[in-house]
Short mmCIF file of C-alpha atoms and ligand atoms in Angstrom, two decimals:
data_model
loop_
_atom_site.label_atom_id
_atom_site.label_comp_id
_atom_site.label_asym_id
_atom_site.label_seq_id
_atom_site.Cartn_x
_atom_site.Cartn_y
_atom_site.Cartn_z
CA UNK A 3 -18.45 5.52 -21.35
CA UNK A 4 -17.20 6.49 -24.36
CA UNK A 5 -13.12 5.23 -25.13
CA UNK A 6 -10.28 7.78 -25.10
CA UNK A 7 -7.60 7.66 -27.72
CA UNK A 8 -5.82 4.01 -27.91
CA UNK A 9 -2.55 3.49 -27.80
CA UNK A 10 -0.86 -0.02 -28.96
CA UNK A 11 -0.48 -2.99 -26.91
CA UNK A 12 3.18 -3.60 -25.60
CA UNK A 13 3.89 -7.13 -26.39
CA UNK A 14 7.16 -6.12 -24.81
CA UNK A 15 6.29 -5.56 -21.40
CA UNK A 16 9.34 -3.69 -20.74
CA UNK A 17 8.74 -0.88 -23.54
CA UNK A 18 5.38 -0.03 -23.35
CA UNK A 19 4.32 2.04 -26.32
CA UNK A 20 1.98 4.94 -26.50
CA UNK A 21 2.29 5.68 -30.22
CA UNK A 22 -1.25 5.87 -31.93
CA UNK A 23 -1.94 2.89 -34.45
CA UNK A 24 -3.54 2.18 -37.72
CA UNK A 25 -2.58 -0.79 -38.83
CA UNK A 26 -4.25 -4.24 -36.56
CA UNK A 27 -1.63 -6.82 -38.67
CA UNK A 28 1.19 -4.94 -37.37
CA UNK A 29 -0.16 -3.82 -33.90
CA UNK A 30 -3.55 -4.98 -32.42
CA UNK A 31 -4.87 -3.00 -30.25
CA UNK A 32 -5.14 -3.99 -27.11
CA UNK A 33 -7.41 -3.09 -23.42
CA UNK A 34 -7.12 -4.07 -20.07
CA UNK A 35 -10.22 -4.61 -17.90
CA UNK A 36 -10.13 -4.87 -14.40
CA UNK A 37 -13.22 -6.28 -12.82
CA UNK A 38 -13.26 -4.97 -9.32
CA UNK A 39 -17.17 -4.07 -8.63
CA UNK A 40 -18.09 -6.97 -6.40
CA UNK A 41 -18.68 -6.42 -2.94
CA UNK A 42 -16.48 -9.16 -1.51
CA UNK A 43 -19.67 -10.59 0.61
CA UNK A 44 -16.96 -13.15 2.07
CA UNK A 45 -14.92 -10.50 4.15
CA UNK A 46 -18.02 -9.30 5.69
CA UNK A 47 -16.80 -5.96 5.58
CA UNK A 48 -18.02 -2.27 5.31
CA UNK A 49 -15.22 -1.70 2.93
CA UNK A 50 -15.18 -2.62 -0.48
CA UNK A 51 -12.97 -6.03 -1.04
CA UNK A 52 -11.14 -4.31 -3.74
CA UNK A 53 -9.95 -1.50 -1.20
CA UNK A 54 -8.56 -3.79 1.72
CA UNK A 55 -4.99 -3.09 1.68
CA UNK A 56 -1.94 -5.96 1.23
CA UNK A 57 1.42 -4.53 1.10
CA UNK A 58 0.57 -0.79 2.06
CA UNK A 59 -2.17 -0.78 -0.91
CA UNK A 60 -5.06 -0.98 -1.77
CA UNK A 61 -5.90 -4.47 -3.86
CA UNK A 62 -7.20 -2.94 -6.67
CA UNK A 63 -3.98 -0.27 -7.15
CA UNK A 64 -1.45 -3.12 -7.63
CA UNK A 65 -3.57 -4.83 -10.52
CA UNK A 66 -3.83 -1.26 -11.99
CA UNK A 67 0.41 -1.11 -11.55
CA UNK A 68 0.62 -4.33 -13.46
CA UNK A 69 -1.79 -3.57 -15.82
CA UNK A 70 -0.10 0.16 -16.39
CA UNK A 71 3.00 -1.81 -17.16
CA UNK A 72 1.42 -3.93 -20.39
CA UNK A 73 -0.78 -0.96 -22.02
CA UNK A 74 -1.03 2.46 -21.81
CA UNK A 75 -3.10 4.38 -18.74
CA UNK A 76 -5.72 5.24 -21.26
CA UNK A 77 -6.43 1.81 -22.59
CA UNK A 78 -7.07 0.67 -18.87
CA UNK A 79 -10.67 0.32 -17.36
CA UNK A 80 -11.67 -0.45 -14.07
CA UNK A 81 -14.78 -1.46 -13.83
CA UNK A 82 -16.55 -0.65 -10.54
CA UNK A 83 -19.93 -0.80 -9.03
CA UNK A 84 -20.25 -1.74 -5.40
CA UNK A 85 -19.29 1.58 -3.29
CA UNK A 86 -18.19 2.95 -7.15
CA UNK A 87 -17.48 6.50 -5.42
CA UNK A 88 -15.38 5.09 -2.79
CA UNK A 89 -13.28 2.83 -5.20
CA UNK A 90 -12.94 5.70 -7.75
CA UNK A 91 -11.85 7.84 -5.34
CA UNK A 92 -9.16 5.82 -3.99
CA UNK A 93 -7.81 5.18 -6.96
CA UNK A 94 -8.33 7.69 -9.71
CA UNK A 95 -5.01 9.19 -9.08
CA UNK A 96 -3.75 6.10 -11.26
CA UNK A 97 -5.19 7.54 -14.20
CA UNK A 98 -7.57 5.01 -15.05
CA UNK A 99 -11.08 4.72 -16.82
CA UNK A 100 -13.62 3.42 -14.54
CA UNK A 101 -16.76 1.70 -16.16
CA UNK A 102 -19.93 1.81 -13.95
CA UNK A 103 -21.66 -1.65 -13.19
CA UNK A 104 -24.34 -0.26 -10.98
CA UNK A 105 -25.95 -3.86 -10.23
CA UNK A 106 -23.19 -6.52 -9.99
CA UNK A 107 -24.98 -9.43 -11.96
CA UNK A 108 -21.23 -11.74 -11.82
CA UNK A 109 -18.10 -11.01 -14.08
CA UNK A 110 -19.69 -11.84 -17.28
CA UNK A 111 -22.39 -9.04 -16.69
CA UNK A 112 -19.18 -6.67 -15.60
CA UNK A 113 -17.47 -7.38 -19.09
CA UNK A 114 -21.04 -6.92 -20.35
CA UNK A 115 -21.13 -3.02 -19.56
CA UNK A 116 -17.85 -2.10 -20.42
CA UNK A 117 -18.69 -3.43 -23.97
CA UNK A 118 -19.32 0.28 -25.22
CA UNK A 119 -15.89 1.11 -23.94
CA UNK A 120 -13.96 -1.75 -25.72
CA UNK A 121 -15.75 -1.43 -29.11
CA UNK A 122 -12.85 0.57 -30.76
CA UNK A 123 -10.18 -2.61 -29.37
CA UNK A 124 -8.98 -5.95 -30.78
CA UNK A 125 -8.47 -7.45 -27.44
CA UNK A 126 -8.88 -7.13 -24.12
CA UNK A 127 -7.16 -8.74 -21.10
CA UNK A 128 -9.00 -9.39 -18.57
CA UNK A 129 -8.18 -8.99 -14.92
CA UNK A 130 -9.71 -9.79 -11.52
CA UNK A 131 -9.38 -6.68 -8.88
CA UNK A 132 -8.88 -9.15 -6.14
CA UNK A 133 -5.76 -10.96 -7.36
CA UNK A 134 -2.91 -8.19 -6.46
CA UNK A 135 0.36 -10.55 -7.07
CA UNK A 136 -0.05 -10.69 -10.97
CA UNK A 137 3.00 -9.37 -12.58
CA UNK A 138 3.35 -7.51 -15.88
CA UNK A 139 5.78 -10.10 -17.06
CA UNK A 140 2.93 -12.82 -16.94
CA UNK A 141 0.22 -10.34 -18.41
CA UNK A 142 2.18 -10.12 -21.23
CA UNK A 143 3.10 -13.88 -22.24
CA UNK A 144 -0.38 -14.23 -21.53
CA UNK A 145 -1.09 -12.03 -24.46
CA UNK A 146 1.42 -13.28 -26.14
CA UNK A 147 0.20 -16.76 -26.08
CA UNK A 148 -3.56 -15.56 -27.02
CA UNK A 149 -2.17 -13.54 -30.32
CA UNK A 150 0.15 -16.69 -31.31
CA UNK A 151 -3.12 -19.38 -30.85
CA UNK A 152 -5.17 -16.85 -32.58
CA UNK A 153 -7.44 -17.69 -29.92
CA UNK A 154 -10.91 -16.50 -28.89
CA UNK A 155 -10.35 -16.92 -25.20
CA UNK A 156 -7.03 -17.43 -23.31
CA UNK A 157 -7.30 -17.77 -19.21
CA UNK A 158 -4.12 -17.89 -17.32
CA UNK A 159 -4.21 -20.83 -15.14
CA UNK A 160 -2.02 -22.53 -12.59
CA UNK A 161 -1.73 -25.89 -10.85
CA UNK A 162 -2.59 -25.15 -6.85
CA UNK A 163 -2.02 -27.78 -4.08
CA UNK A 164 -5.07 -26.51 -2.80
CA UNK A 165 -7.18 -25.69 -5.04
CA UNK A 166 -10.54 -25.56 -3.15
CA UNK A 167 -13.16 -22.11 -3.91
CA UNK A 168 -11.45 -21.61 -7.13
CA UNK A 169 -12.88 -22.66 -10.91
CA UNK A 170 -11.02 -25.49 -12.81
CA UNK A 171 -9.83 -25.88 -16.31
CA UNK A 172 -11.58 -28.90 -17.99
CA UNK A 173 -8.70 -29.36 -21.01
CA UNK A 174 -10.07 -31.23 -24.15
CA UNK A 175 -7.02 -33.05 -23.99
CA UNK A 176 -4.39 -33.40 -21.06
CA UNK A 177 -1.31 -32.12 -23.12
CA UNK A 178 -3.26 -29.86 -25.59
CA UNK A 179 -3.81 -26.34 -25.14
CA UNK A 180 -7.64 -26.35 -25.66
CA UNK A 181 -10.01 -25.86 -23.14
CA UNK A 182 -13.52 -27.58 -23.47
CA UNK A 183 -14.98 -25.57 -20.34
CA UNK A 184 -14.38 -23.99 -17.10
CA UNK A 185 -16.47 -25.47 -13.92
CA UNK A 186 -17.10 -23.16 -10.59
CA UNK A 187 -16.33 -25.17 -7.57
CA UNK A 188 -19.96 -25.17 -6.54
CA UNK A 189 -21.27 -26.93 -9.51
CA UNK A 190 -17.96 -28.96 -10.35
CA UNK A 191 -18.13 -33.01 -9.62
CA UNK A 192 -16.41 -34.63 -7.00
CA UNK A 193 -14.23 -36.04 -9.87
CA UNK A 194 -13.74 -32.67 -11.43
CA UNK A 195 -13.02 -31.34 -7.73
CA UNK A 196 -9.93 -33.27 -8.00
CA UNK A 197 -8.59 -31.34 -11.01
CA UNK A 198 -5.63 -28.77 -9.30
CA UNK A 199 -5.41 -26.75 -12.55
CA UNK A 200 -7.89 -23.64 -11.76
CA UNK A 201 -8.75 -20.96 -13.51
CA UNK A 202 -6.84 -17.73 -12.42
CA UNK A 203 -9.28 -15.49 -13.21
CA UNK A 204 -7.22 -13.77 -16.02
CA UNK A 205 -8.01 -13.68 -19.34
CA UNK A 206 -7.63 -12.51 -23.00
CA UNK A 207 -10.48 -11.95 -25.46
CA UNK A 208 -10.85 -10.90 -29.04
CA UNK A 209 -13.60 -8.33 -28.48
CA UNK A 210 -15.48 -9.45 -31.56
CA UNK A 211 -15.61 -12.73 -30.40
CA UNK A 212 -16.48 -11.73 -26.84
CA UNK A 213 -19.44 -9.50 -27.55
CA UNK A 214 -20.65 -11.20 -30.60
CA UNK A 215 -21.14 -14.08 -27.57
CA UNK A 216 -21.81 -12.79 -24.65
CA UNK A 217 -25.37 -12.64 -25.07
CA UNK A 218 -25.27 -16.56 -25.20
CA UNK A 219 -24.46 -16.62 -21.40
CA UNK A 220 -27.15 -18.07 -18.90
CA UNK A 221 -27.53 -17.21 -14.92
CA UNK A 222 -28.76 -20.70 -14.98
CA UNK A 223 -26.15 -21.39 -11.74
CA UNK A 224 -25.64 -21.48 -7.90
CA UNK A 225 -25.80 -17.54 -7.92
CA UNK A 226 -27.89 -16.79 -10.50
CA UNK A 227 -25.14 -14.42 -11.78
CA UNK A 228 -23.56 -14.07 -15.27
CA UNK A 229 -20.29 -16.26 -15.39
CA UNK A 230 -17.78 -15.20 -17.47
CA UNK A 231 -15.95 -18.23 -16.83
CA UNK A 232 -19.31 -19.74 -19.16
CA UNK A 233 -17.72 -17.87 -22.23
CA UNK A 234 -15.23 -20.90 -22.41
CA UNK A 235 -17.86 -23.38 -23.49
CA UNK A 236 -20.02 -20.72 -24.92
CA UNK A 237 -17.51 -19.70 -27.74
CA UNK A 238 -16.57 -23.61 -27.95
CA UNK A 239 -20.32 -24.06 -29.23
CA UNK A 240 -20.89 -21.28 -31.21
CA UNK A 241 -17.29 -21.50 -33.07
CA UNK A 242 -17.31 -24.86 -33.73
CA UNK A 243 -15.72 -25.43 -37.14
CA UNK A 244 -14.11 -22.10 -36.95
CA UNK A 245 -10.39 -21.53 -36.62
CA UNK A 246 -10.92 -19.40 -33.94
CA UNK A 247 -10.20 -21.62 -30.23
CA UNK A 248 -10.18 -21.30 -26.27
CA UNK A 249 -7.35 -22.15 -24.81
CA UNK A 250 -5.23 -21.99 -21.51
CA UNK A 251 -1.58 -20.92 -20.82
CA UNK A 252 -0.65 -22.19 -17.42
CA UNK A 253 1.97 -20.31 -15.23
CA UNK A 254 4.50 -21.77 -13.66
CA UNK A 255 4.52 -19.38 -10.58
CA UNK A 256 1.10 -20.43 -8.80
CA UNK A 257 1.19 -18.04 -6.03
CA UNK A 258 0.75 -14.94 -8.70
CA UNK A 259 -2.85 -15.54 -9.18
CA UNK A 260 -4.41 -15.86 -5.84
CA UNK A 261 -7.21 -14.01 -4.89
CA UNK A 262 -7.96 -12.34 -1.48
CA UNK A 263 -11.62 -13.39 -0.77
CA UNK A 264 -11.49 -14.08 2.31
CA UNK A 265 -9.34 -12.01 5.27
CA UNK A 266 -7.26 -15.14 5.85
CA UNK A 267 -6.60 -14.96 1.98
CA UNK A 268 -5.73 -11.43 2.44
CA UNK A 269 -3.46 -12.23 5.27
CA UNK A 270 -1.57 -15.08 3.17
CA UNK A 271 -0.98 -12.54 0.30
CA UNK A 272 0.21 -9.64 2.64
CA UNK A 273 2.59 -12.04 3.91
CA UNK A 274 3.99 -13.18 0.66
CA UNK A 275 4.36 -9.86 -0.74
CA UNK A 276 6.11 -8.33 2.31
CA UNK A 277 8.69 -11.22 2.62
CA UNK A 278 9.49 -10.92 -1.11
CA UNK A 279 9.55 -6.93 -0.84
CA UNK A 280 12.40 -7.94 2.12
CA UNK A 281 13.98 -10.34 -0.33
CA UNK A 282 14.33 -7.08 -2.50
CA UNK A 283 16.15 -5.13 0.06
CA UNK A 284 18.03 -7.71 1.24
CA UNK A 285 19.34 -8.00 -2.73
CA UNK A 286 19.71 -4.08 -2.63
CA UNK A 287 22.41 -4.39 0.31
CA UNK A 288 19.71 -3.51 3.16
CA UNK A 289 19.93 -6.03 6.19
CA UNK A 290 16.82 -7.27 7.40
CA UNK A 291 16.83 -9.24 10.89
CA UNK A 292 13.77 -11.79 10.92
CA UNK A 293 12.19 -10.68 7.71
CA UNK A 294 8.71 -12.49 8.94
CA UNK A 295 8.59 -10.21 11.77
CA UNK A 296 8.89 -7.14 9.57
CA UNK A 297 5.91 -4.90 7.95
CA UNK A 298 7.50 -3.30 5.09
CA UNK A 299 5.21 -1.55 2.76
CA UNK A 300 5.92 -2.22 -1.12
CA UNK A 301 7.01 1.90 -1.74
CA UNK A 302 9.57 1.98 0.99
CA UNK A 303 12.85 2.98 -0.09
CA UNK A 304 15.97 1.93 1.94
CA UNK A 305 19.58 2.05 1.07
CA UNK A 306 22.74 -0.40 0.98
CA UNK A 307 24.10 -0.93 4.58
CA UNK A 308 21.08 0.20 6.64
CA UNK A 309 20.16 -2.55 9.12
CA UNK A 310 16.77 -2.82 10.13
CA UNK A 311 16.06 -5.11 13.19
CA UNK A 312 12.99 -7.60 14.41
CA UNK A 313 9.45 -6.41 14.47
CA UNK A 314 9.75 -2.98 13.12
CA UNK A 315 7.17 -1.66 10.62
CA UNK A 316 8.26 0.52 7.93
CA UNK A 317 4.96 2.06 5.99
CA UNK A 318 3.75 4.63 3.00
CA UNK A 319 6.28 6.36 1.36
CA UNK A 320 9.42 5.86 3.50
CA UNK A 321 12.65 6.59 2.58
CA UNK A 322 15.95 5.84 4.37
CA UNK A 323 19.27 6.48 3.48
CA UNK A 324 22.37 4.48 3.77
CA UNK A 325 24.29 2.92 6.63
CA UNK A 326 21.22 3.52 9.46
CA UNK A 327 19.97 1.20 12.04
CA UNK A 328 16.25 0.87 12.91
CA UNK A 329 16.00 -1.00 15.89
CA UNK A 330 13.56 -3.02 17.24
CA UNK A 331 9.53 -1.56 17.63
CA UNK A 332 9.74 1.45 15.79
CA UNK A 333 6.86 2.21 14.01
CA UNK A 334 7.99 4.80 10.77
CA UNK A 335 5.21 6.12 8.65
CA UNK A 336 5.83 8.47 5.48
CA UNK A 337 9.45 9.92 6.91
CA UNK A 338 12.81 10.64 5.33
CA UNK A 339 16.11 9.62 6.68
CA UNK A 340 19.49 10.80 5.56
CA UNK A 341 22.33 8.58 5.87
CA UNK A 342 23.53 7.27 9.24
CA UNK A 343 20.47 7.73 11.35
CA UNK A 344 19.97 5.79 14.67
CA UNK A 345 16.59 4.62 15.09
CA UNK A 346 16.33 3.23 18.95
CA UNK A 347 13.70 0.79 20.05
CA UNK A 348 10.29 2.20 20.45
CA UNK A 349 10.26 5.15 18.44
CA UNK A 350 7.22 6.46 16.08
CA UNK A 351 7.26 8.84 13.57
CA UNK A 352 4.88 10.51 10.80
CA UNK A 353 5.57 12.59 8.21
CA UNK A 354 8.98 13.66 9.90
CA UNK A 355 12.52 14.21 7.74
CA UNK A 356 15.38 13.48 9.99
CA UNK A 357 18.90 14.39 8.80
CA UNK A 358 22.02 12.43 8.24
CA UNK A 359 23.68 11.14 11.56
CA UNK A 360 20.61 12.17 14.06
CA UNK A 361 20.16 10.00 16.82
CA UNK A 362 16.34 9.14 17.67
CA UNK A 363 14.75 7.34 20.65
CA UNK A 364 14.55 5.25 22.60
CA UNK A 365 10.81 6.12 22.64
CA UNK A 366 10.59 9.26 20.73
CA UNK A 367 7.43 10.74 18.88
CA UNK A 368 8.23 12.50 15.77
CA UNK A 369 4.82 13.90 14.14
CA UNK A 370 4.07 15.10 10.81
CA UNK A 371 6.09 18.19 10.38
CA UNK A 372 8.74 17.51 12.49
CA UNK A 373 12.24 18.16 10.66
CA UNK A 374 15.61 16.82 12.59
CA UNK A 375 18.59 18.31 11.42
CA UNK A 376 21.86 16.78 10.90
CA UNK A 377 23.41 15.26 13.95
CA UNK A 378 20.67 16.46 16.04
CA UNK A 379 19.53 13.79 19.02
CA UNK A 380 16.09 13.38 19.99
CA UNK A 381 15.93 11.26 23.29
CA UNK A 382 13.55 9.32 25.24
CA UNK A 383 9.60 10.64 25.41
CA UNK A 384 10.21 13.42 23.49
CA UNK A 385 7.27 14.73 21.56
CA UNK A 386 7.82 16.70 18.32
CA UNK A 387 5.33 18.46 15.88
CA UNK A 388 5.75 20.80 12.99
CA UNK A 389 9.11 22.01 14.31
CA UNK A 390 12.83 22.64 13.24
CA UNK A 391 15.27 21.20 15.31
CA UNK A 392 18.93 22.53 13.93
CA UNK A 393 21.86 20.88 13.18
CA UNK A 394 23.69 19.28 16.43
CA UNK A 395 20.67 20.45 18.50
CA UNK A 396 19.92 18.30 21.48
CA UNK A 397 16.39 17.48 23.30
CA UNK A 398 16.93 14.44 25.00
CA UNK A 399 14.64 13.80 28.00
CA UNK A 400 10.93 14.12 28.50
CA UNK A 401 9.89 17.07 26.38
CA UNK A 402 7.27 18.68 24.17
CA UNK A 403 8.27 20.68 20.98
CA UNK A 404 5.39 21.64 18.88
CA UNK A 405 5.30 24.86 16.38
CA UNK A 406 9.04 25.68 17.07
CA UNK A 407 12.23 27.01 14.82
CA UNK A 408 14.85 25.59 16.97
CA UNK A 409 18.43 26.80 15.73
CA UNK A 410 21.69 24.82 15.69
CA UNK A 411 23.56 23.51 18.82
CA UNK A 412 20.75 24.22 20.91
CA UNK A 413 20.49 22.27 24.41
CA UNK A 414 17.04 21.65 25.41
CA UNK A 415 17.01 20.64 29.13
CA UNK A 416 14.95 17.64 30.32
CA UNK A 417 11.27 18.30 30.74
CA UNK A 418 11.01 21.44 28.50
CA UNK A 419 7.56 22.29 26.96
CA UNK A 420 6.79 24.71 24.32
CA UNK A 421 3.06 25.93 25.27
CA UNK A 422 2.04 26.79 21.59
CA UNK A 423 -2.01 26.41 22.08
CA UNK A 424 -3.84 28.77 23.84
CA UNK A 425 -6.90 27.29 23.57
CA UNK A 426 -7.81 28.82 20.40
CA UNK A 427 -4.52 29.45 18.01
CA UNK A 428 -1.20 27.94 17.88
CA UNK A 429 1.50 30.46 18.11
CA UNK A 430 5.38 29.52 17.85
CA UNK A 431 8.20 29.21 20.05
CA UNK A 432 11.75 30.54 18.54
CA UNK A 433 14.91 29.55 19.78
CA UNK A 434 18.02 31.13 18.34
CA UNK A 435 21.63 29.02 17.58
CA UNK A 436 23.40 28.43 20.59
CA UNK A 437 20.78 29.23 23.09
CA UNK A 438 20.81 26.90 26.58
CA UNK A 439 16.76 26.17 27.62
CA UNK A 440 17.50 25.10 31.18
CA UNK A 441 15.46 21.50 32.45
CA UNK A 442 11.40 22.27 33.46
CA UNK A 443 11.10 25.21 31.60
CA UNK A 444 7.66 26.46 29.74
CA UNK A 445 8.02 28.62 26.88
CA UNK A 446 5.05 30.22 26.36
CA UNK A 447 4.19 30.86 22.60
CA UNK A 448 4.82 32.95 20.79
CA UNK A 449 8.05 33.81 22.02
CA UNK A 450 11.48 34.31 21.12
CA UNK A 451 15.32 32.95 22.73
CA UNK A 452 17.75 34.62 21.28
CA UNK A 453 21.19 33.37 20.23
CA UNK A 454 23.72 32.16 22.99
CA UNK A 455 20.90 32.86 25.46
CA UNK A 456 20.16 30.95 28.88
CA UNK A 457 17.29 30.08 30.40
CA UNK A 458 17.55 29.14 33.86
CA UNK A 459 15.51 25.67 34.96
CA UNK A 460 12.23 25.76 36.10
CA UNK A 461 11.55 28.81 34.19
CA UNK A 462 8.07 30.07 33.02
CA UNK A 463 9.25 32.40 29.85
CA UNK A 464 6.51 34.42 28.55
CA UNK A 465 8.55 37.03 27.39
CA UNK A 466 11.32 37.49 24.69
CA UNK A 467 15.18 37.10 25.99
CA UNK A 468 17.49 39.01 24.18
CA UNK A 469 20.88 37.53 22.81
CA UNK A 470 23.14 36.38 25.34
CA UNK A 471 21.06 37.00 28.21
CA UNK A 472 20.09 34.58 31.45
CA UNK A 473 16.50 34.59 31.96
CA UNK A 474 14.99 33.16 35.03
CA UNK A 475 11.37 33.01 35.62
CA UNK A 476 10.53 31.31 38.58
CA UNK A 477 9.63 32.07 42.20
CA UNK A 478 12.16 33.35 45.09
CA UNK A 479 13.20 29.44 46.88
CA UNK A 480 12.76 30.16 50.60
CA UNK A 481 14.79 28.62 53.17
CA UNK A 482 13.63 28.45 56.72
CA UNK A 483 16.19 26.93 59.23
CA UNK A 484 15.18 23.94 61.70
CA UNK A 485 11.97 24.10 60.17
CA UNK A 486 11.68 20.33 59.67
CA UNK A 487 13.23 19.77 62.64
CA UNK A 488 10.63 21.51 64.89
CA UNK A 489 7.82 19.96 62.88
CA UNK A 490 9.14 16.46 63.67
CA UNK A 491 9.34 17.52 67.52
CA UNK A 492 5.93 19.19 67.41
CA UNK A 493 4.38 15.76 66.21
CA UNK A 494 6.12 13.16 68.92
CA UNK A 495 4.39 15.66 71.74
C1 UD1 B 24 -13.86 -16.16 -10.03
C2 UD1 B 24 -13.60 -17.39 -11.13
C3 UD1 B 24 -13.05 -18.26 -11.08
C4 UD1 B 24 -12.04 -18.12 -10.84
C5 UD1 B 24 -11.67 -16.97 -9.66
C6 UD1 B 24 -10.52 -16.88 -9.57
C7 UD1 B 24 -16.17 -16.47 -11.97
C8 UD1 B 24 -17.40 -16.70 -12.38
N1 UD1 B 24 -15.49 -17.61 -11.19
O1 UD1 B 24 -14.11 -16.64 -8.97
O2 UD1 B 24 -13.40 -19.31 -11.96
O3 UD1 B 24 -11.29 -19.26 -9.85
O4 UD1 B 24 -12.15 -16.16 -9.66
O5 UD1 B 24 -9.62 -15.88 -8.42
O6 UD1 B 24 -15.76 -15.60 -12.72
N2 UD1 B 24 -16.83 -8.55 -9.92
C9 UD1 B 24 -17.29 -7.80 -10.78
N3 UD1 B 24 -18.76 -7.51 -11.18
C10 UD1 B 24 -19.50 -8.59 -10.51
C11 UD1 B 24 -19.01 -9.90 -9.97
C12 UD1 B 24 -17.70 -9.90 -9.83
O7 UD1 B 24 -16.85 -6.49 -11.06
O8 UD1 B 24 -20.63 -8.63 -10.67
C13 UD1 B 24 -15.34 -8.51 -9.68
C14 UD1 B 24 -14.88 -8.57 -8.45
O9 UD1 B 24 -14.63 -7.74 -7.84
C15 UD1 B 24 -13.66 -9.57 -8.11
C16 UD1 B 24 -13.64 -10.48 -9.75
O10 UD1 B 24 -14.61 -9.97 -10.06
O11 UD1 B 24 -13.09 -8.62 -8.24
C17 UD1 B 24 -13.86 -11.76 -9.14
O12 UD1 B 24 -15.05 -11.90 -8.63
P1 UD1 B 24 -15.25 -13.08 -7.26
O13 UD1 B 24 -16.59 -12.62 -6.57
O14 UD1 B 24 -14.12 -13.13 -6.41
O15 UD1 B 24 -14.97 -14.25 -8.13
P2 UD1 B 24 -14.31 -15.78 -7.52
O16 UD1 B 24 -15.36 -16.48 -6.96
O17 UD1 B 24 -13.20 -15.33 -7.04
CA1 CA B 25 -12.14 -13.61 -6.31
#
């Protein structure tokens, strides 16, 4: 794969620059490579590892988001392989470049196949596509440390209480920055396994030093793979006497480096991410009761003075205004709410837009395309789909409203149903401002109820009702005096 135009590295992570650079002494050219080609065997899943979600987004997307805050997106390369097309399809909206690692022969091999893509850069930051808690600040500090140390390889390390499963960092001396080697868990001696300083799987390499020596990696290890971690030992051998070194920079925030290799690790990362999201929301003035019970995706936006009760799920691109209350057991996806909306318990919403001051639930089901007007009410066991319910209109009980345009100040009686589907096509019901639909009415679309009109209870409306008219479409009631008494009397004989 050919590299695209290079931007300069953003050493200050807050203000990435995209201007092209010519002088390497002032601005080294820095790329980010994200290793994302692995299968994720330990997940026992059909879905490739980096597409497993935490905080409502694929692992890889979180890593890409951090990367593009450090270097311009055209300098980010995702190395994909297992189910490559699926991974590409899920993440190409981010605009990153992709490098194909057709056979996955280890993390070292992943960087081997990226050689052409990275040839035009001075340094490459290597990230793991399965470690989504990494922050741009930490990546930026790692890069700065690498440049200050004039290192050939800099690795990000962390002290973990439970280092099991991670590679361990063998420092040359306890206090020095220099690293002798990284030893993988499986190859580590009992003594080495006691080391709590782990290799995070995040690195910065000088491109020249990496590709000048990557050919020296071998597959003489437990997995018969090329380990990128072995570059520490390889560079120490090759660069002996040279100025350039292998160093480690330890982050104080150990949780940033956690990888999601197993379902249990994914659950742990997801929980940390969502608690952090709740903390941010609370800092912005949102009340979240019992945050540990709420599932709030990372992109959800909520304005101040809104209250989120326990056991609520807010998913996808949901946006909630100020002063709303979302009561327990509601699941809300990709929906927008104005200010002062009351969502009573147990509502399910997807792709809905709710005007300010509306009251929903308990147990309302708002499906995609539901637009609920300001101050409107949608009550218990009401299902809506692709409808407009005007300002102040009410559908309070046991109703299905699909493919309908309903005006302002309309009252929809209990048990009303829009018959929108004739078995082949969907048709629209129009109910104009101020109309009153009696309980248990069926409106057979296409049909229109005019402004201020009345529909008598239990009517089956099959033709348009003019403005201000009353339509009653039901069988005439028959009354037979004494019928019941006679029936009872006849049974006694
Ligand atoms: C790796 C490190 C280990 C470190 C840990 C931190 C190696 C040999 N070990 O172990 O020292 O403590 O990360 O999380 O590197 N990948 C590819 N192509 C491949 C193989 C893997 O792109 O051929 C990708 C995977 O999709 C994954 C990343 O590289 O995103 C890391 O691979 P993984 O198998 O998870 O390595 P670990 O066993 O976690
Ligand atoms: Ca991993």
